[in-house]
Tab-separated table of N, CA and C in Angstrom:
chain	number	residue	atom	x	y	z
X	444	MET	N	114.169	-218.569	58.461
X	444	MET	CA	114.653	-218.469	59.812
X	444	MET	C	116.037	-217.810	59.845
X	445	TYR	N	116.885	-218.255	58.919
X	445	TYR	CA	118.222	-217.696	58.835
X	445	TYR	C	118.159	-216.208	58.520
X	446	LEU	N	117.270	-215.793	57.628
X	446	LEU	CA	117.107	-214.395	57.251
X	446	LEU	C	116.586	-213.571	58.429
X	447	THR	N	115.659	-214.100	59.202
X	447	THR	CA	115.097	-213.384	60.343
X	447	THR	C	116.175	-213.170	61.410
X	448	ARG	N	116.961	-214.206	61.646
X	448	ARG	CA	118.016	-214.095	62.653
X	448	ARG	C	119.057	-213.072	62.196
X	449	SER	N	119.429	-213.050	60.944
X	449	SER	CA	120.392	-212.093	60.415
X	449	SER	C	119.863	-210.673	60.522
X	450	LEU	N	118.598	-210.462	60.191
X	450	LEU	CA	118.005	-209.122	60.310
X	450	LEU	C	117.970	-208.675	61.768
X	451	PHE	N	117.649	-209.621	62.673
X	451	PHE	CA	117.605	-209.293	64.092
X	451	PHE	C	118.994	-208.867	64.583
X	452	LEU	N	120.054	-209.602	64.203
X	452	LEU	CA	121.420	-209.253	64.601
X	452	LEU	C	121.855	-207.920	64.003
X	453	LEU	N	121.462	-207.678	62.756
X	453	LEU	CA	121.781	-206.406	62.099
X	453	LEU	C	121.094	-205.250	62.804
X	454	LEU	N	119.848	-205.425	63.198
X	454	LEU	CA	119.102	-204.396	63.916
X	454	LEU	C	119.738	-204.120	65.275
X	455	CYS	N	120.145	-205.184	65.988
X	455	CYS	CA	120.800	-205.004	67.299
X	455	CYS	C	122.109	-204.235	67.149
X	456	ALA	N	122.898	-204.570	66.135
X	456	ALA	CA	124.154	-203.863	65.898
X	456	ALA	C	123.890	-202.398	65.598
X	457	PHE	N	122.871	-202.107	64.806
X	457	PHE	CA	122.515	-200.726	64.477
X	457	PHE	C	122.123	-199.961	65.736
X	458	VAL	N	121.323	-200.589	66.613
X	458	VAL	CA	120.874	-199.932	67.842
X	458	VAL	C	122.067	-199.624	68.743
X	459	LEU	N	123.078	-200.489	68.772
X	459	LEU	CA	124.250	-200.255	69.618
X	459	LEU	C	125.194	-199.206	69.041
X	460	VAL	N	125.351	-199.152	67.718
X	460	VAL	CA	126.303	-198.246	67.080
X	460	VAL	C	125.728	-196.855	66.851
X	461	ALA	N	124.453	-196.738	66.616
X	461	ALA	CA	123.828	-195.469	66.246
X	461	ALA	C	124.064	-194.356	67.267
X	462	PRO	N	123.937	-194.586	68.583
X	462	PRO	CA	124.159	-193.476	69.527
X	462	PRO	C	125.590	-192.923	69.480
X	463	GLY	N	126.572	-193.746	69.139
X	463	GLY	CA	127.951	-193.277	69.042
X	463	GLY	C	128.167	-192.351	67.872
X	464	CYS	N	127.306	-192.400	66.879
X	464	CYS	CA	127.419	-191.553	65.700
X	464	CYS	C	126.639	-190.263	65.853
X	465	LYS	N	126.078	-190.039	67.016
X	465	LYS	CA	125.256	-188.868	67.261
X	465	LYS	C	126.095	-187.596	67.126
X	466	LYS	N	125.553	-186.602	66.462
X	466	LYS	CA	126.252	-185.340	66.255
X	466	LYS	C	126.393	-184.612	67.587
X	467	LYS	N	127.605	-184.103	67.843
X	467	LYS	CA	127.847	-183.397	69.094
X	467	LYS	C	127.205	-182.022	69.047
X	468	LYS	N	126.761	-181.595	70.203
X	468	LYS	CA	126.145	-180.269	70.309
X	468	LYS	C	127.219	-179.204	70.184
X	469	SER	N	126.944	-178.173	69.440
X	469	SER	CA	127.900	-177.069	69.316
X	469	SER	C	127.527	-175.930	70.252
X	470	GLY	N	126.563	-176.153	71.116
X	470	GLY	CA	126.103	-175.111	72.025
X	470	GLY	C	127.042	-174.870	73.186
X	471	ASP	N	127.945	-175.823	73.475
X	471	ASP	CA	128.874	-175.638	74.574
X	471	ASP	C	129.975	-174.676	74.142
X	472	PRO	N	130.044	-173.486	74.762
X	472	PRO	CA	131.064	-172.517	74.342
X	472	PRO	C	132.458	-172.975	74.768
X	473	VAL	N	133.412	-172.705	73.917
X	473	VAL	CA	134.806	-172.986	74.223
X	473	VAL	C	135.304	-171.833	75.089
X	474	PRO	N	135.862	-172.135	76.263
X	474	PRO	CA	136.305	-171.033	77.122
X	474	PRO	C	137.450	-170.266	76.486
X	475	LYS	N	137.373	-168.927	76.595
X	475	LYS	CA	138.437	-168.065	76.082
X	475	LYS	C	139.651	-168.182	76.991
X	476	PRO	N	140.843	-168.148	76.405
X	476	PRO	CA	142.026	-168.157	77.263
X	476	PRO	C	142.059	-166.876	78.101
X	477	ALA	N	142.617	-166.994	79.287
X	477	ALA	CA	142.692	-165.846	80.181
X	477	ALA	C	143.552	-164.752	79.552
X	478	GLU	N	143.197	-163.511	79.812
X	478	GLU	CA	143.993	-162.385	79.322
X	478	GLU	C	145.367	-162.439	79.975
X	479	GLU	N	146.372	-162.093	79.201
X	479	GLU	CA	147.725	-162.102	79.728
X	479	GLU	C	147.902	-160.930	80.683
X	480	ALA	N	148.509	-161.209	81.818
X	480	ALA	CA	148.751	-160.170	82.814
X	480	ALA	C	149.762	-159.157	82.278
X	481	GLU	N	149.606	-157.908	82.687
X	481	GLU	CA	150.561	-156.869	82.294
X	481	GLU	C	151.929	-157.222	82.864
X	482	LEU	N	152.956	-157.096	82.039
X	482	LEU	CA	154.315	-157.423	82.474
X	482	LEU	C	154.739	-156.529	83.627
X	483	GLN	N	155.338	-157.157	84.606
X	483	GLN	CA	155.925	-156.441	85.722
X	483	GLN	C	157.237	-157.134	86.051
X	484	ALA	N	158.256	-156.338	86.332
X	484	ALA	CA	159.563	-156.914	86.632
X	484	ALA	C	160.289	-156.031	87.634
X	485	GLU	N	161.258	-156.643	88.290
X	485	GLU	CA	162.145	-155.933	89.200
X	485	GLU	C	163.578	-156.178	88.723
X	486	LEU	N	164.439	-155.202	88.945
X	486	LEU	CA	165.860	-155.355	88.651
X	486	LEU	C	166.593	-155.179	89.981
X	487	PRO	N	166.710	-156.265	90.769
X	487	PRO	CA	167.340	-156.149	92.089
X	487	PRO	C	168.762	-155.605	91.991
X	488	GLY	N	169.078	-154.662	92.871
X	488	GLY	CA	170.427	-154.093	92.906
X	488	GLY	C	170.674	-152.993	91.901
X	489	ILE	N	169.702	-152.681	91.062
X	489	ILE	CA	169.850	-151.620	90.058
X	489	ILE	C	168.970	-150.443	90.471
X	490	HIS	N	169.562	-149.252	90.443
X	490	HIS	CA	168.808	-148.026	90.734
X	490	HIS	C	168.235	-147.524	89.414
X	491	LEU	N	166.942	-147.713	89.221
X	491	LEU	CA	166.302	-147.309	87.968
X	491	LEU	C	166.188	-145.797	87.879
X	492	ASN	N	166.250	-145.286	86.657
X	492	ASN	CA	166.119	-143.859	86.354
X	492	ASN	C	167.164	-143.013	87.080
X	493	ARG	N	168.320	-143.616	87.365
X	493	ARG	CA	169.415	-142.900	88.012
X	493	ARG	C	170.720	-143.298	87.340
X	494	ASP	N	171.756	-142.478	87.520
X	494	ASP	CA	173.065	-142.734	86.910
X	494	ASP	C	174.107	-143.187	87.926
X	495	ASP	N	173.693	-143.565	89.128
X	495	ASP	CA	174.677	-143.895	90.161
X	495	ASP	C	174.924	-145.402	90.318
X	496	ASN	N	174.627	-146.199	89.292
X	496	ASN	CA	174.980	-147.616	89.303
X	496	ASN	C	176.443	-147.721	88.909
X	497	ALA	N	177.179	-148.633	89.551
X	497	ALA	CA	178.620	-148.734	89.300
X	497	ALA	C	179.006	-150.141	88.893
X	498	ALA	N	179.945	-150.211	87.962
X	498	ALA	CA	180.550	-151.476	87.552
X	498	ALA	C	182.027	-151.398	87.890
X	499	GLN	N	182.598	-152.508	88.320
X	499	GLN	CA	184.016	-152.534	88.673
X	499	GLN	C	184.875	-152.982	87.496
X	500	GLY	N	184.343	-152.838	86.287
X	500	GLY	CA	185.057	-153.218	85.076
X	500	GLY	C	184.153	-152.964	83.879
X	501	ALA	N	184.504	-153.582	82.763
X	501	ALA	CA	183.754	-153.358	81.519
X	501	ALA	C	182.466	-154.160	81.447
X	502	THR	N	182.190	-154.994	82.470
X	502	THR	CA	180.946	-155.771	82.481
X	502	THR	C	180.213	-155.541	83.792
X	503	LEU	N	178.922	-155.764	83.756
X	503	LEU	CA	178.100	-155.697	84.966
X	503	LEU	C	177.056	-156.797	84.878
X	504	GLU	N	177.080	-157.686	85.869
X	504	GLU	CA	176.082	-158.761	85.959
X	504	GLU	C	174.883	-158.227	86.729
X	505	PHE	N	173.685	-158.515	86.235
X	505	PHE	CA	172.471	-158.142	86.953
X	505	PHE	C	171.388	-159.143	86.595
X	506	SER	N	170.264	-159.061	87.291
X	506	SER	CA	169.170	-159.993	87.013
X	506	SER	C	167.862	-159.231	86.887
X	507	ILE	N	166.942	-159.871	86.199
X	507	ILE	CA	165.581	-159.360	86.066
X	507	ILE	C	164.668	-160.406	86.682
X	508	LYS	N	163.830	-159.972	87.587
X	508	LYS	CA	162.874	-160.874	88.233
X	508	LYS	C	161.477	-160.507	87.727
X	509	LEU	N	160.869	-161.427	86.963
X	509	LEU	CA	159.513	-161.194	86.471
X	509	LEU	C	158.535	-161.470	87.599
X	510	ILE	N	157.683	-160.481	87.906
X	510	ILE	CA	156.728	-160.646	88.996
X	510	ILE	C	155.291	-160.634	88.493
X	511	SER	N	155.101	-160.702	87.179
X	511	SER	CA	153.757	-160.797	86.608
X	511	SER	C	153.153	-162.121	87.047
X	512	ASN	N	151.850	-162.108	87.305
X	512	ASN	CA	151.192	-163.345	87.695
X	512	ASN	C	149.934	-163.529	86.881
X	513	PRO	N	149.888	-164.515	86.017
X	513	PRO	CA	150.912	-165.499	85.718
X	513	PRO	C	151.921	-164.937	84.711
X	514	LEU	N	153.046	-165.643	84.595
X	514	LEU	CA	154.050	-165.270	83.602
X	514	LEU	C	153.507	-165.574	82.214
X	515	PRO	N	153.938	-164.853	81.186
X	515	PRO	CA	153.496	-165.178	79.827
X	515	PRO	C	153.847	-166.635	79.499
X	516	PRO	N	152.892	-167.419	78.995
X	516	PRO	CA	153.148	-168.838	78.747
X	516	PRO	C	154.290	-169.113	77.777
X	517	GLU	N	154.484	-168.241	76.801
X	517	GLU	CA	155.572	-168.439	75.843
X	517	GLU	C	156.840	-167.703	76.248
X	518	GLY	N	156.847	-167.103	77.426
X	518	GLY	CA	158.031	-166.425	77.926
X	518	GLY	C	158.171	-165.000	77.418
X	519	VAL	N	159.360	-164.450	77.607
X	519	VAL	CA	159.643	-163.065	77.241
X	519	VAL	C	160.934	-162.983	76.439
X	520	THR	N	161.079	-161.860	75.744
X	520	THR	CA	162.331	-161.527	75.066
X	520	THR	C	162.871	-160.270	75.719
X	521	ILE	N	164.161	-160.288	76.045
X	521	ILE	CA	164.796	-159.145	76.703
X	521	ILE	C	165.873	-158.599	75.778
X	522	THR	N	165.775	-157.308	75.479
X	522	THR	CA	166.794	-156.650	74.669
X	522	THR	C	167.444	-155.545	75.497
X	523	ILE	N	168.729	-155.382	75.291
X	523	ILE	CA	169.478	-154.345	76.005
X	523	ILE	C	170.126	-153.446	74.974
X	524	THR	N	169.915	-152.149	75.132
X	524	THR	CA	170.630	-151.184	74.310
X	524	THR	C	171.423	-150.280	75.251
X	525	ALA	N	172.616	-149.930	74.828
X	525	ALA	CA	173.485	-149.080	75.635
X	525	ALA	C	174.092	-148.017	74.734
X	526	THR	N	174.213	-146.807	75.282
X	526	THR	CA	174.854	-145.710	74.547
X	526	THR	C	175.836	-145.007	75.479
X	527	ASP	N	176.896	-144.466	74.880
X	527	ASP	CA	177.855	-143.703	75.681
X	527	ASP	C	177.366	-142.257	75.769
X	528	PRO	N	178.055	-141.394	76.524
X	528	PRO	CA	177.574	-140.016	76.697
X	528	PRO	C	177.397	-139.235	75.392
X	529	SER	N	178.118	-139.599	74.332
X	529	SER	CA	177.967	-138.887	73.060
X	529	SER	C	176.792	-139.427	72.243
X	530	GLY	N	176.172	-140.501	72.731
X	530	GLY	CA	175.032	-141.095	72.016
X	530	GLY	C	175.414	-142.257	71.112
X	531	ALA	N	176.703	-142.597	71.061
X	531	ALA	CA	177.146	-143.723	70.236
X	531	ALA	C	176.689	-145.036	70.880
X	532	VAL	N	176.259	-145.966	70.045
X	532	VAL	CA	175.770	-147.255	70.527
X	532	VAL	C	176.941	-148.112	70.998
X	533	ILE	N	176.755	-148.751	72.151
X	533	ILE	CA	177.736	-149.685	72.703
X	533	ILE	C	177.190	-151.086	72.449
X	534	ALA	N	177.946	-151.898	71.734
X	534	ALA	CA	177.484	-153.254	71.380
X	534	ALA	C	177.192	-154.063	72.643
X	535	GLN	N	176.053	-154.757	72.626
X	535	GLN	CA	175.641	-155.619	73.729
X	535	GLN	C	175.324	-157.005	73.192
X	536	ASN	N	175.085	-157.943	74.102
X	536	ASN	CA	174.717	-159.305	73.711
X	536	ASN	C	173.388	-159.284	72.962
X	537	PRO	N	173.128	-160.304	72.114
X	537	PRO	CA	171.855	-160.332	71.383
X	537	PRO	C	170.668	-160.512	72.332
X	538	ALA	N	169.473	-160.286	71.801
X	538	ALA	CA	168.250	-160.436	72.596
X	538	ALA	C	168.207	-161.819	73.226
X	539	TYR	N	167.651	-161.878	74.420
X	539	TYR	CA	167.617	-163.110	75.188
X	539	TYR	C	166.166	-163.523	75.406
X	540	LYS	N	165.849	-164.785	75.134
X	540	LYS	CA	164.493	-165.298	75.342
X	540	LYS	C	164.503	-166.233	76.542
X	541	SER	N	163.436	-166.144	77.350
X	541	SER	CA	163.368	-166.983	78.542
X	541	SER	C	161.924	-167.194	78.967
X	542	LYS	N	161.680	-168.336	79.606
X	542	LYS	CA	160.386	-168.629	80.237
X	542	LYS	C	160.536	-168.661	81.753
X	543	GLU	N	161.725	-168.347	82.245
X	543	GLU	CA	162.015	-168.387	83.680
X	543	GLU	C	161.523	-167.116	84.372
X	544	GLY	N	161.366	-167.184	85.687
X	544	GLY	CA	160.940	-166.032	86.468
X	544	GLY	C	162.068	-165.081	86.792
X	545	THR	N	163.297	-165.617	86.911
X	545	THR	CA	164.468	-164.782	87.174
X	545	THR	C	165.504	-165.054	86.086
X	546	ILE	N	165.963	-163.984	85.468
X	546	ILE	CA	166.877	-164.107	84.332
X	546	ILE	C	168.154	-163.337	84.650
X	547	SER	N	169.303	-163.993	84.512
X	547	SER	CA	170.603	-163.344	84.727
X	547	SER	C	171.123	-162.813	83.400
X	548	LEU	N	171.579	-161.560	83.414
X	548	LEU	CA	172.070	-160.895	82.206
X	548	LEU	C	173.389	-160.192	82.499
X	549	SER	N	174.063	-159.782	81.438
X	549	SER	CA	175.330	-159.051	81.568
X	549	SER	C	175.346	-157.863	80.630
X	550	LEU	N	175.824	-156.751	81.153
X	550	LEU	CA	176.164	-155.615	80.309
X	550	LEU	C	177.628	-155.802	79.945
X	551	ILE	N	177.997	-155.490	78.707
X	551	ILE	CA	179.379	-155.654	78.272
X	551	ILE	C	179.865	-154.370	77.601
X	552	ASN	N	181.170	-154.274	77.439
X	552	ASN	CA	181.812	-153.158	76.717
X	552	ASN	C	181.541	-151.793	77.348
X	553	LEU	N	181.388	-151.746	78.658
X	553	LEU	CA	181.126	-150.452	79.304
X	553	LEU	C	182.370	-149.573	79.207
X	554	PRO	N	182.219	-148.312	78.776
X	554	PRO	CA	183.383	-147.434	78.620
X	554	PRO	C	183.953	-147.020	79.983
X	555	LYS	N	185.282	-146.849	80.043
X	555	LYS	CA	185.948	-146.476	81.291
X	555	LYS	C	185.576	-145.057	81.699
X	556	ARG	N	185.259	-144.935	82.979
X	556	ARG	CA	185.023	-143.641	83.628
X	556	ARG	C	184.002	-142.778	82.916
X	557	GLN	N	183.024	-143.409	82.301
X	557	GLN	CA	181.913	-142.704	81.664
X	557	GLN	C	180.614	-143.408	82.048
X	558	VAL	N	179.533	-142.653	82.048
X	558	VAL	CA	178.236	-143.242	82.343
X	558	VAL	C	177.611	-143.714	81.042
X	559	ALA	N	177.314	-144.991	80.986
X	559	ALA	CA	176.606	-145.558	79.832
X	559	ALA	C	175.116	-145.561	80.149
X	560	ASP	N	174.327	-145.079	79.199
X	560	ASP	CA	172.873	-145.100	79.360
X	560	ASP	C	172.359	-146.454	78.897
X	561	ILE	N	171.618	-147.142	79.765
X	561	ILE	CA	171.145	-148.495	79.501
X	561	ILE	C	169.629	-148.494	79.419
X	562	VAL	N	169.095	-149.185	78.402
X	562	VAL	CA	167.656	-149.382	78.260
X	562	VAL	C	167.424	-150.885	78.139
X	563	VAL	N	166.654	-151.431	79.069
X	563	VAL	CA	166.302	-152.850	79.073
X	563	VAL	C	164.823	-152.939	78.712
X	564	THR	N	164.514	-153.689	77.643
X	564	THR	CA	163.133	-153.844	77.195
X	564	THR	C	162.729	-155.301	77.353
X	565	VAL	N	161.631	-155.504	78.085
X	565	VAL	CA	161.084	-156.849	78.307
X	565	VAL	C	159.773	-156.922	77.537
X	566	THR	N	159.670	-157.893	76.610
X	566	THR	CA	158.498	-158.024	75.744
X	566	THR	C	157.954	-159.442	75.824
X	567	SER	N	156.639	-159.554	75.964
X	567	SER	CA	155.990	-160.862	75.984
X	567	SER	C	156.084	-161.504	74.606
X	568	ASN	N	156.400	-162.797	74.547
X	568	ASN	CA	156.428	-163.515	73.274
X	568	ASN	C	155.024	-163.836	72.788
X	569	ASN	N	154.016	-163.835	73.681
X	569	ASN	CA	152.618	-164.093	73.298
X	569	ASN	C	151.947	-162.851	72.741
X	570	LYS	N	152.216	-161.748	73.377
X	570	LYS	CA	151.515	-160.500	73.079
X	570	LYS	C	152.560	-159.386	72.972
X	571	PRO	N	153.079	-159.125	71.754
X	571	PRO	CA	154.167	-158.152	71.593
X	571	PRO	C	153.845	-156.747	72.115
X	572	GLY	N	152.584	-156.406	72.245
X	572	GLY	CA	152.230	-155.100	72.792
X	572	GLY	C	152.419	-155.026	74.296
X	573	ASN	N	152.634	-156.163	74.939
X	573	ASN	CA	152.836	-156.224	76.382
X	573	ASN	C	154.338	-156.070	76.637
X	574	THR	N	154.775	-154.816	76.814
X	574	THR	CA	156.200	-154.482	76.899
X	574	THR	C	156.445	-153.547	78.074
X	575	LYS	N	157.569	-153.731	78.733
X	575	LYS	CA	158.015	-152.813	79.778
X	575	LYS	C	159.446	-152.399	79.470
X	576	THR	N	159.750	-151.131	79.711
X	576	THR	CA	161.081	-150.586	79.455
X	576	THR	C	161.641	-150.020	80.748
X	577	TYR	N	162.898	-150.342	81.028
X	577	TYR	CA	163.578	-149.869	82.227
X	577	TYR	C	164.843	-149.146	81.804
X	578	ARG	N	165.110	-147.959	82.434
X	578	ARG	CA	166.269	-147.138	82.085
X	578	ARG	C	167.119	-146.889	83.328
X	579	PHE	N	168.443	-146.906	83.104
X	579	PHE	CA	169.369	-146.560	84.171
X	579	PHE	C	170.739	-146.284	83.561
X	580	GLY	N	171.604	-145.672	84.348
X	580	GLY	CA	172.972	-145.388	83.909
X	580	GLY	C	173.957	-146.217	84.716
X	581	VAL	N	175.082	-146.573	84.089
X	581	VAL	CA	176.133	-147.360	84.753
X	581	VAL	C	177.484	-146.738	84.426
X	582	MET	N	178.322	-146.592	85.458
X	582	MET	CA	179.673	-146.102	85.226
X	582	MET	C	180.669	-147.206	85.507
X	583	ASN	N	181.580	-147.403	84.540
X	583	ASN	CA	182.700	-148.334	84.697
X	583	ASN	C	183.762	-147.571	85.499
X	584	LYS	N	183.999	-147.979	86.740
X	584	LYS	CA	184.876	-147.225	87.638
X	584	LYS	C	186.352	-147.581	87.520
X	585	THR	N	186.732	-148.435	86.562
X	585	THR	CA	188.156	-148.770	86.443
X	585	THR	C	188.928	-147.589	85.862
X	586	ILE	N	190.193	-147.532	86.219
X	586	ILE	CA	191.046	-146.417	85.766
X	586	ILE	C	191.720	-146.792	84.468
């Protein structure tokens, strides 16, 4: 009697536990992540592809507004390169990383009474091939 009752309890436990050990179906496809949108940005107050931007000193504050929808999940890296009229490189701040939609930046070391050629490169941290480049000139108007 004791053996029959033990076998019965063992069988009941097996019936309850067995469905939980069932192998999961691999037929359900894992959804692919959405393709990253092409980077798009605006530089409010900056005249792109022109040399008539003015700074009232050796620095110029400006912002970049990312208008890509959606924004890259890992954010972007922004690099600024500047050259004087002779082509010499003007030192700028290091590359800036951000996940924000609007990023404030500064140009520094602008030469007096000369137009500095500025190149701003915005690159997705998720997809390095997703890059936009913006060009403009800035003149430091101080005497």
